[in-house]
Every structure is written in C-alpha cells, then in structure tokens.
C-alpha cells in the first residue's frame, strides 16, 4: 500500500508538472531574459527588450513597457520557436522533478506528522523544504541547460543549439561543476516553497472544513472543489513568489555564460551596487503571470489525479 501511494504521488506530480510547463513556456522564456544582465533596466521596470542584437549587445531602440510587447519582440526577431526555447529540457525535467517533489513532500509529511503536531504549519513547511532540497539537488543540471538555451539570442532563421548540444558545450567549457551553477540560489529559494505550501495547506484545510459542513459533502468532490483548490494554489504561489523573488534573479545571473557572477552573496552585492535594489525584481510581472496559473494547473491536476486513482 505504501509503495502504491508513493507511485501514485510520483505519477500525479509528473503529469501535473508537464501540463503546466507546456502552457506557460513563453512566459518562462521572457522572465529569464528579463532577469539576465543583458538588458538595461529602465524606471518602473521598463527594459530595452527589443533593442538586443543577435549577439546580445544592447543598441538604441524602442523601450519595451510590457509583457505582451516583450513576447512580440522575441516573436518578431527570433521566431515562434524562440518562445519555446528550453521546453525540451523542461519537459524532460519537469515530470521527474514534480514527481520527486510531490512524492518527497507526501512522504516527508507522513514522517513529520509522527514527530510534530499532525498537519500543523511546521509539518507543512518542513516537508516542503525537504521536497524542494531533494528536487533542486537532483534536477539542477537540467534547469541549467534550460536557462542557457533560453538566454541564447539569435535572429530568426539562425541555427540554435538543441538541449544535447548545449549540454555538451557546457561540459566542454565549464566541466561537470558547470551544471551546478546557481544551486545555492535554488537552495535559498526553498523559502518560497515553504511559504507556498504553508499558505496552500492552510487554505486547503479551511476548504475541507467548509466542504464537510456542506449538505452535498457525501456526494464526493465536484468541479467547484477543484476550482477552489486551483485558486488556493494560485494565491499561495503568488504570495510566495513576491516574497522570495530576488533569489530567482541571482540564480539566472549565476547561470549566465562567462559572467562576472561567481557566488550567491557576491552576485547579490554586485546587483545591488550596480543596478539598485529594483533589479532584484526584474521579470517579476511575467513570473507572476506564469506562476500563478501554472501553480493552479499543477496543484489542481495533482489533487485530481490523486483523488481519481487513490482510495476515496
């Protein structure tokens, strides 16, 4: 039974992550570009996204004020496929990463319930932290390749590296440790996961209480129940992303090729001194537009699969 439950959480996590990754890939590409050091930061997060040459050098151009204009700029200059750069390694990585994540979270929560007050905030936060640590440690090489692919800027029609070519080039230039650049920033981002799950599990518990008092509680879960879970997940992820976002910018900078960014705190200091504290929130808008619906899709899909295939 324990093995069946673990496999169920692995399967549900993998399916939910795959669905979310495909739907939100263009926003992921835009967010990564905005986080990089190859863009000039303008007041109120305005950037010269459309002013990049094929080599990534900034030249005079039109200031790009919004997410839609940013996506349009990539589409016009680099073609439709550039909006899905990194989707290959994302799909290769997202299913196992979400599977590892949700399975680790479920197992950790089960063990921690025996040590702390069952289903308390401490249990949810610690379980989320353990799950995030395991996932980040195992999947960082895949996300490193994805980020490098998303940062590659070439005009439409020019040949771009695929995931395997990118991995080979990375290994040739930086060795095996190059695949683990940005890992410290990912560990710092565990706080985001912990905050997200704390809020989500609290909301989920309150929703379950409301459902149990409903006249239709014996009829099982309906569409509205999963929509409520979707909204709870979206709200939780939105709050957590805003609070812990700076680690995302630091992680992207650490993963840039041949950059001056070497370590977590050194990168943070450089960004603050050279660009100001506003730079820590570059790409936040597309991140929220991507993460909020993605979290809703991932969590509700996961809950639905567990409900359908588990013991109701």
mmCIF file of C-alpha atoms in Angstrom:
data_model
loop_
_atom_site.group_PDB
_atom_site.id
_atom_site.type_symbol
_atom_site.label_atom_id
_atom_site.label_comp_id
_atom_site.label_asym_id
_atom_site.label_seq_id
_atom_site.Cartn_x
_atom_site.Cartn_y
_atom_site.Cartn_z
ATOM 1 C CA UNK A 1 0.000 0.000 0.000
ATOM 2 C CA UNK A 2 2.847 2.383 0.883
ATOM 3 C CA UNK A 3 4.576 1.646 -2.419
ATOM 4 C CA UNK A 4 1.309 2.186 -4.305
ATOM 5 C CA UNK A 5 0.783 5.558 -2.626
ATOM 6 C CA UNK A 6 4.336 6.650 -3.479
ATOM 7 C CA UNK A 7 3.887 5.647 -7.132
ATOM 8 C CA UNK A 8 0.561 7.473 -7.210
ATOM 9 C CA UNK A 9 2.162 10.707 -5.985
ATOM 10 C CA UNK A 10 5.025 10.265 -8.468
ATOM 11 C CA UNK A 11 2.595 9.816 -11.353
ATOM 12 C CA UNK A 12 0.283 12.662 -10.315
ATOM 13 C CA UNK A 13 3.190 15.052 -9.785
ATOM 14 C CA UNK A 14 4.741 14.191 -13.141
ATOM 15 C CA UNK A 15 1.510 14.672 -15.096
ATOM 16 C CA UNK A 16 0.632 17.952 -13.398
ATOM 17 C CA UNK A 17 4.108 19.415 -13.968
ATOM 18 C CA UNK A 18 4.095 18.514 -17.666
ATOM 19 C CA UNK A 19 0.753 20.218 -18.296
ATOM 20 C CA UNK A 20 1.880 23.384 -16.521
ATOM 21 C CA UNK A 21 5.267 23.561 -18.307
ATOM 22 C CA UNK A 22 3.783 23.432 -21.816
ATOM 23 C CA UNK A 23 1.141 26.088 -21.166
ATOM 24 C CA UNK A 24 3.482 28.644 -19.586
ATOM 25 C CA UNK A 25 6.753 28.169 -21.538
ATOM 26 C CA UNK A 26 6.696 31.545 -23.434
ATOM 27 C CA UNK A 27 6.402 33.436 -20.156
ATOM 28 C CA UNK A 28 9.268 31.390 -18.743
ATOM 29 C CA UNK A 29 11.495 32.479 -21.637
ATOM 30 C CA UNK A 30 10.553 36.152 -21.226
ATOM 31 C CA UNK A 31 11.111 36.032 -17.458
ATOM 32 C CA UNK A 32 14.589 34.532 -17.890
ATOM 33 C CA UNK A 33 15.542 37.196 -20.449
ATOM 34 C CA UNK A 34 14.394 39.973 -18.133
ATOM 35 C CA UNK A 35 16.342 38.521 -15.206
ATOM 36 C CA UNK A 36 19.611 38.377 -17.140
ATOM 37 C CA UNK A 37 22.294 41.079 -17.141
ATOM 38 C CA UNK A 38 21.958 41.572 -20.921
ATOM 39 C CA UNK A 39 19.103 44.058 -20.560
ATOM 40 C CA UNK A 40 19.166 47.698 -19.489
ATOM 41 C CA UNK A 41 16.848 48.429 -16.592
ATOM 42 C CA UNK A 42 14.650 51.497 -17.020
ATOM 43 C CA UNK A 43 12.413 53.165 -14.428
ATOM 44 C CA UNK A 44 9.278 51.233 -13.469
ATOM 45 C CA UNK A 45 10.757 48.000 -14.850
ATOM 46 C CA UNK A 46 10.847 49.233 -18.454
ATOM 47 C CA UNK A 47 13.503 47.452 -20.484
ATOM 48 C CA UNK A 48 15.007 47.560 -23.961
ATOM 49 C CA UNK A 49 13.996 44.012 -24.842
ATOM 50 C CA UNK A 50 13.525 44.851 -28.497
ATOM 51 C CA UNK A 51 16.898 46.571 -28.681
ATOM 52 C CA UNK A 52 19.082 43.481 -28.488
ATOM 53 C CA UNK A 53 21.321 42.476 -31.353
ATOM 54 C CA UNK A 54 21.794 38.820 -32.218
ATOM 55 C CA UNK A 55 24.909 38.804 -30.005
ATOM 56 C CA UNK A 56 23.034 40.163 -27.023
ATOM 57 C CA UNK A 57 24.617 43.644 -27.204
ATOM 58 C CA UNK A 58 22.265 46.499 -26.372
ATOM 59 C CA UNK A 59 21.796 49.119 -29.087
ATOM 60 C CA UNK A 60 19.453 52.136 -29.218
ATOM 61 C CA UNK A 61 15.894 51.081 -29.724
ATOM 62 C CA UNK A 62 12.346 51.318 -28.543
ATOM 63 C CA UNK A 63 11.690 50.955 -24.833
ATOM 64 C CA UNK A 64 9.517 47.932 -24.170
ATOM 65 C CA UNK A 65 6.985 48.602 -21.400
ATOM 66 C CA UNK A 66 5.089 45.357 -21.004
ATOM 67 C CA UNK A 67 4.857 41.589 -21.136
ATOM 68 C CA UNK A 68 2.902 41.429 -24.399
ATOM 69 C CA UNK A 69 5.362 43.727 -26.137
ATOM 70 C CA UNK A 70 8.217 41.612 -24.821
ATOM 71 C CA UNK A 71 6.709 38.419 -26.208
ATOM 72 C CA UNK A 72 6.011 40.184 -29.508
ATOM 73 C CA UNK A 73 9.618 41.389 -29.709
ATOM 74 C CA UNK A 74 11.002 37.858 -29.275
ATOM 75 C CA UNK A 75 8.488 36.538 -31.804
ATOM 76 C CA UNK A 76 9.386 39.157 -34.423
ATOM 77 C CA UNK A 77 13.167 38.999 -34.044
ATOM 78 C CA UNK A 78 13.751 35.325 -33.283
ATOM 79 C CA UNK A 79 10.667 33.470 -34.498
ATOM 80 C CA UNK A 80 7.924 31.436 -32.848
ATOM 81 C CA UNK A 81 10.230 28.611 -31.771
ATOM 82 C CA UNK A 82 12.215 31.013 -29.574
ATOM 83 C CA UNK A 83 9.167 31.421 -27.350
ATOM 84 C CA UNK A 84 9.539 27.735 -26.535
ATOM 85 C CA UNK A 85 13.322 27.702 -26.037
ATOM 86 C CA UNK A 86 14.211 25.289 -23.282
ATOM 87 C CA UNK A 87 10.904 23.427 -23.487
ATOM 88 C CA UNK A 88 12.740 20.196 -24.369
ATOM 89 C CA UNK A 89 14.813 20.003 -21.177
ATOM 90 C CA UNK A 90 11.850 21.469 -19.323
ATOM 91 C CA UNK A 91 9.646 18.565 -20.411
ATOM 92 C CA UNK A 92 12.449 16.089 -19.766
ATOM 93 C CA UNK A 93 12.963 17.559 -16.321
ATOM 94 C CA UNK A 94 9.562 18.760 -15.181
ATOM 95 C CA UNK A 95 7.867 15.363 -14.995
ATOM 96 C CA UNK A 96 10.561 13.724 -12.840
ATOM 97 C CA UNK A 97 11.107 16.922 -10.827
ATOM 98 C CA UNK A 98 7.426 17.290 -9.971
ATOM 99 C CA UNK A 99 7.215 13.558 -9.350
ATOM 100 C CA UNK A 100 10.173 13.723 -6.950
ATOM 101 C CA UNK A 101 8.789 16.878 -5.397
ATOM 102 C CA UNK A 102 5.277 15.702 -4.609
ATOM 103 C CA UNK A 103 6.399 12.205 -3.604
ATOM 104 C CA UNK A 104 9.068 13.661 -1.272
ATOM 105 C CA UNK A 105 6.570 16.115 0.138
ATOM 106 C CA UNK A 106 3.965 13.420 0.786
ATOM 107 C CA UNK A 107 6.485 11.036 2.382
ATOM 108 C CA UNK A 108 8.130 13.769 4.475
ATOM 109 C CA UNK A 109 4.772 14.996 5.712
ATOM 110 C CA UNK A 110 3.843 11.456 6.714
ATOM 111 C CA UNK A 111 7.073 11.064 8.730
ATOM 112 C CA UNK A 112 6.943 14.537 10.277
ATOM 113 C CA UNK A 113 3.343 14.019 11.415
ATOM 114 C CA UNK A 114 4.757 11.454 13.823
ATOM 115 C CA UNK A 115 7.224 13.978 15.274
ATOM 116 C CA UNK A 116 5.159 17.174 15.392
ATOM 117 C CA UNK A 117 1.506 18.129 15.727
ATOM 118 C CA UNK A 118 -0.081 16.351 12.733
ATOM 119 C CA UNK A 119 -0.733 18.566 9.701
ATOM 120 C CA UNK A 120 0.499 21.656 11.518
ATOM 121 C CA UNK A 121 2.218 24.608 9.858
ATOM 122 C CA UNK A 122 5.619 23.320 10.984
ATOM 123 C CA UNK A 123 4.974 19.955 9.296
ATOM 124 C CA UNK A 124 3.918 21.558 6.017
ATOM 125 C CA UNK A 125 6.881 23.960 5.933
ATOM 126 C CA UNK A 126 9.492 21.325 6.804
ATOM 127 C CA UNK A 127 8.049 18.785 4.365
ATOM 128 C CA UNK A 128 8.049 21.389 1.594
ATOM 129 C CA UNK A 129 11.647 22.296 2.445
ATOM 130 C CA UNK A 130 12.800 18.663 2.282
ATOM 131 C CA UNK A 131 10.988 18.146 -1.029
ATOM 132 C CA UNK A 132 12.481 21.300 -2.549
ATOM 133 C CA UNK A 133 16.005 20.411 -1.370
ATOM 134 C CA UNK A 134 15.796 16.933 -2.911
ATOM 135 C CA UNK A 135 14.355 18.227 -6.183
ATOM 136 C CA UNK A 136 16.827 21.095 -6.588
ATOM 137 C CA UNK A 137 19.813 18.860 -5.853
ATOM 138 C CA UNK A 138 18.812 16.256 -8.425
ATOM 139 C CA UNK A 139 17.422 18.475 -11.186
ATOM 140 C CA UNK A 140 19.794 21.479 -11.249
ATOM 141 C CA UNK A 141 21.743 20.212 -14.335
ATOM 142 C CA UNK A 142 18.525 20.074 -16.362
ATOM 143 C CA UNK A 143 17.436 23.568 -15.309
ATOM 144 C CA UNK A 144 20.949 24.877 -16.033
ATOM 145 C CA UNK A 145 20.728 23.677 -19.638
ATOM 146 C CA UNK A 146 17.218 25.121 -19.936
ATOM 147 C CA UNK A 147 18.356 28.554 -18.733
ATOM 148 C CA UNK A 148 21.329 28.633 -21.112
ATOM 149 C CA UNK A 149 19.051 27.763 -24.028
ATOM 150 C CA UNK A 150 16.589 30.500 -23.073
ATOM 151 C CA UNK A 151 19.375 33.086 -22.841
ATOM 152 C CA UNK A 152 20.741 32.244 -26.312
ATOM 153 C CA UNK A 153 19.772 35.110 -28.607
ATOM 154 C CA UNK A 154 19.876 34.505 -32.350
ATOM 155 C CA UNK A 155 17.849 36.011 -35.150
ATOM 156 C CA UNK A 156 15.005 34.103 -36.764
ATOM 157 C CA UNK A 157 16.398 31.511 -39.144
ATOM 158 C CA UNK A 158 19.773 31.213 -37.429
ATOM 159 C CA UNK A 159 20.589 27.785 -36.057
ATOM 160 C CA UNK A 160 20.265 27.461 -32.295
ATOM 161 C CA UNK A 161 21.706 24.773 -30.043
ATOM 162 C CA UNK A 162 19.449 21.944 -29.006
ATOM 163 C CA UNK A 163 19.487 20.585 -25.466
ATOM 164 C CA UNK A 164 22.145 17.927 -26.133
ATOM 165 C CA UNK A 165 24.444 20.383 -27.937
ATOM 166 C CA UNK A 166 24.001 22.886 -25.125
ATOM 167 C CA UNK A 167 24.859 20.248 -22.503
ATOM 168 C CA UNK A 168 27.972 19.181 -24.417
ATOM 169 C CA UNK A 169 29.113 22.782 -24.845
ATOM 170 C CA UNK A 170 28.535 23.485 -21.154
ATOM 171 C CA UNK A 171 30.551 20.429 -20.126
ATOM 172 C CA UNK A 172 33.373 21.323 -22.534
ATOM 173 C CA UNK A 173 33.633 24.923 -21.333
ATOM 174 C CA UNK A 174 32.937 24.577 -17.598
ATOM 175 C CA UNK A 175 33.205 20.908 -16.702
ATOM 176 C CA UNK A 176 30.834 18.898 -14.550
ATOM 177 C CA UNK A 177 30.535 21.643 -11.930
ATOM 178 C CA UNK A 178 29.126 23.984 -14.566
ATOM 179 C CA UNK A 179 25.877 22.033 -14.376
ATOM 180 C CA UNK A 180 25.503 23.033 -10.737
ATOM 181 C CA UNK A 181 25.851 26.786 -11.102
ATOM 182 C CA UNK A 182 23.023 28.585 -9.344
ATOM 183 C CA UNK A 183 22.373 25.697 -6.958
ATOM 184 C CA UNK A 184 22.992 27.881 -3.891
ATOM 185 C CA UNK A 185 20.361 30.311 -5.144
ATOM 186 C CA UNK A 186 17.973 27.403 -5.624
ATOM 187 C CA UNK A 187 18.560 26.383 -2.016
ATOM 188 C CA UNK A 188 17.792 29.957 -0.974
ATOM 189 C CA UNK A 189 14.568 29.642 -2.958
ATOM 190 C CA UNK A 190 13.434 26.799 -0.708
ATOM 191 C CA UNK A 191 11.909 29.545 1.441
ATOM 192 C CA UNK A 192 9.475 30.276 -1.402
ATOM 193 C CA UNK A 193 8.364 26.655 -1.474
ATOM 194 C CA UNK A 194 7.890 26.550 2.277
ATOM 195 C CA UNK A 195 5.808 29.730 2.294
ATOM 196 C CA UNK A 196 3.732 28.496 -0.655
ATOM 197 C CA UNK A 197 2.884 25.143 0.942
ATOM 198 C CA UNK A 198 2.161 26.695 4.325
ATOM 199 C CA UNK A 199 -0.424 29.022 2.796
ATOM 200 C CA UNK A 200 -1.804 26.338 0.454
ATOM 201 C CA UNK A 201 -2.241 23.678 3.127
ATOM 202 C CA UNK A 202 -3.898 26.200 5.461
ATOM 203 C CA UNK A 203 -6.357 27.223 2.755
ATOM 204 C CA UNK A 204 -6.888 23.578 1.765
ATOM 205 C CA UNK A 205 -7.691 22.645 5.374
ATOM 206 C CA UNK A 206 -10.205 25.506 5.645
ATOM 207 C CA UNK A 207 -11.815 24.492 2.360
ATOM 208 C CA UNK A 208 -12.091 20.880 3.582
ATOM 209 C CA UNK A 209 -13.823 22.120 6.745
ATOM 210 C CA UNK A 210 -16.313 24.089 4.677
ATOM 211 C CA UNK A 211 -16.929 21.076 2.414
ATOM 212 C CA UNK A 212 -17.592 18.788 5.382
ATOM 213 C CA UNK A 213 -20.376 21.106 6.583
ATOM 214 C CA UNK A 214 -21.930 21.306 3.123
ATOM 215 C CA UNK A 215 -25.205 19.408 2.501
ATOM 216 C CA UNK A 216 -23.589 17.736 -0.540
ATOM 217 C CA UNK A 217 -20.449 16.586 1.309
ATOM 218 C CA UNK A 218 -21.340 12.891 0.932
ATOM 219 C CA UNK A 219 -21.558 13.185 -2.840
ATOM 220 C CA UNK A 220 -17.764 13.400 -3.186
ATOM 221 C CA UNK A 221 -15.636 16.115 -4.769
ATOM 222 C CA UNK A 222 -17.072 18.139 -7.607
ATOM 223 C CA UNK A 223 -15.729 20.607 -10.165
ATOM 224 C CA UNK A 224 -16.137 23.531 -7.771
ATOM 225 C CA UNK A 225 -13.929 21.794 -5.187
ATOM 226 C CA UNK A 226 -11.027 21.521 -7.613
ATOM 227 C CA UNK A 227 -11.571 25.089 -8.813
ATOM 228 C CA UNK A 228 -11.294 26.194 -5.185
ATOM 229 C CA UNK A 229 -8.042 24.252 -4.836
ATOM 230 C CA UNK A 230 -6.779 25.844 -8.052
ATOM 231 C CA UNK A 231 -7.484 29.336 -6.698
ATOM 232 C CA UNK A 232 -5.897 28.446 -3.345
ATOM 233 C CA UNK A 233 -2.743 27.228 -5.116
ATOM 234 C CA UNK A 234 -2.608 30.314 -7.356
ATOM 235 C CA UNK A 235 -2.980 32.659 -4.378
ATOM 236 C CA UNK A 236 -0.345 30.762 -2.378
ATOM 237 C CA UNK A 237 2.183 30.797 -5.202
ATOM 238 C CA UNK A 238 1.590 34.480 -5.907
ATOM 239 C CA UNK A 239 2.287 35.454 -2.293
ATOM 240 C CA UNK A 240 5.359 33.221 -2.056
ATOM 241 C CA UNK A 241 6.798 34.437 -5.371
ATOM 242 C CA UNK A 242 6.569 38.089 -4.365
ATOM 243 C CA UNK A 243 8.254 37.458 -1.008
ATOM 244 C CA UNK A 244 11.123 35.287 -2.238
ATOM 245 C CA UNK A 245 11.639 36.518 -5.822
ATOM 246 C CA UNK A 246 15.188 38.007 -5.576
ATOM 247 C CA UNK A 247 16.766 34.539 -5.474
ATOM 248 C CA UNK A 248 15.420 33.928 -8.997
ATOM 249 C CA UNK A 249 17.338 36.904 -10.414
ATOM 250 C CA UNK A 250 20.526 35.869 -8.589
ATOM 251 C CA UNK A 251 20.165 32.290 -9.883
ATOM 252 C CA UNK A 252 19.792 33.406 -13.502
ATOM 253 C CA UNK A 253 22.854 35.669 -13.216
ATOM 254 C CA UNK A 254 24.912 32.791 -11.800
ATOM 255 C CA UNK A 255 23.909 30.634 -14.765
ATOM 256 C CA UNK A 256 24.959 33.159 -17.428
ATOM 257 C CA UNK A 257 27.873 32.135 -19.617
ATOM 258 C CA UNK A 258 31.230 33.756 -18.855
ATOM 259 C CA UNK A 259 29.700 36.175 -16.378
ATOM 260 C CA UNK A 260 31.315 38.074 -13.506
ATOM 261 C CA UNK A 261 28.865 36.490 -11.083
ATOM 262 C CA UNK A 262 30.554 33.758 -9.053
ATOM 263 C CA UNK A 263 28.781 33.208 -5.738
ATOM 264 C CA UNK A 264 25.377 33.868 -4.201
ATOM 265 C CA UNK A 265 26.229 36.769 -1.884
ATOM 266 C CA UNK A 266 28.802 38.253 -4.271
ATOM 267 C CA UNK A 267 26.140 38.293 -7.004
ATOM 268 C CA UNK A 268 23.620 39.919 -4.692
ATOM 269 C CA UNK A 269 26.078 42.659 -3.743
ATOM 270 C CA UNK A 270 27.018 43.339 -7.380
ATOM 271 C CA UNK A 271 23.389 43.643 -8.471
ATOM 272 C CA UNK A 272 22.568 45.985 -5.581
ATOM 273 C CA UNK A 273 25.607 48.234 -6.183
ATOM 274 C CA UNK A 274 25.497 48.354 -9.984
ATOM 275 C CA UNK A 275 21.758 48.312 -10.687
ATOM 276 C CA UNK A 276 19.962 49.128 -7.454
ATOM 277 C CA UNK A 277 17.549 47.061 -5.421
ATOM 278 C CA UNK A 278 14.828 47.323 -8.073
ATOM 279 C CA UNK A 279 16.913 44.939 -10.210
ATOM 280 C CA UNK A 280 16.088 42.115 -7.802
ATOM 281 C CA UNK A 281 12.525 42.247 -9.133
ATOM 282 C CA UNK A 282 13.273 42.227 -12.840
ATOM 283 C CA UNK A 283 10.922 39.823 -14.597
ATOM 284 C CA UNK A 284 8.500 39.680 -11.659
ATOM 285 C CA UNK A 285 5.436 40.541 -13.761
ATOM 286 C CA UNK A 286 5.855 37.704 -16.328
ATOM 287 C CA UNK A 287 6.877 35.444 -13.438
ATOM 288 C CA UNK A 288 3.588 36.111 -11.666
ATOM 289 C CA UNK A 289 1.594 35.801 -14.900
ATOM 290 C CA UNK A 290 3.344 32.466 -15.491
ATOM 291 C CA UNK A 291 3.485 31.063 -11.965
ATOM 292 C CA UNK A 292 0.010 31.907 -10.715
ATOM 293 C CA UNK A 293 -1.928 29.968 -13.391
ATOM 294 C CA UNK A 294 0.830 27.340 -13.536
ATOM 295 C CA UNK A 295 0.529 26.696 -9.799
ATOM 296 C CA UNK A 296 -3.239 26.441 -10.137
ATOM 297 C CA UNK A 297 -2.909 23.970 -13.010
ATOM 298 C CA UNK A 298 -0.199 21.879 -11.320
ATOM 299 C CA UNK A 299 -1.776 21.630 -7.869
ATOM 300 C CA UNK A 300 -5.341 21.048 -9.061
ATOM 301 C CA UNK A 301 -4.212 18.455 -11.638
ATOM 302 C CA UNK A 302 -2.198 16.700 -8.925
ATOM 303 C CA UNK A 303 -5.127 16.724 -6.480
ATOM 304 C CA UNK A 304 -7.480 15.467 -9.193
ATOM 305 C CA UNK A 305 -5.248 12.531 -10.182
ATOM 306 C CA UNK A 306 -4.685 11.551 -6.541
ATOM 307 C CA UNK A 307 -8.437 11.734 -5.939
ATOM 308 C CA UNK A 308 -9.342 9.702 -9.030
ATOM 309 C CA UNK A 309 -6.714 6.991 -8.596
ATOM 310 C CA UNK A 310 -6.402 6.963 -4.826
ATOM 311 C CA UNK A 311 -8.656 5.477 -2.201
ATOM 312 C CA UNK A 312 -11.534 7.940 -1.956
#
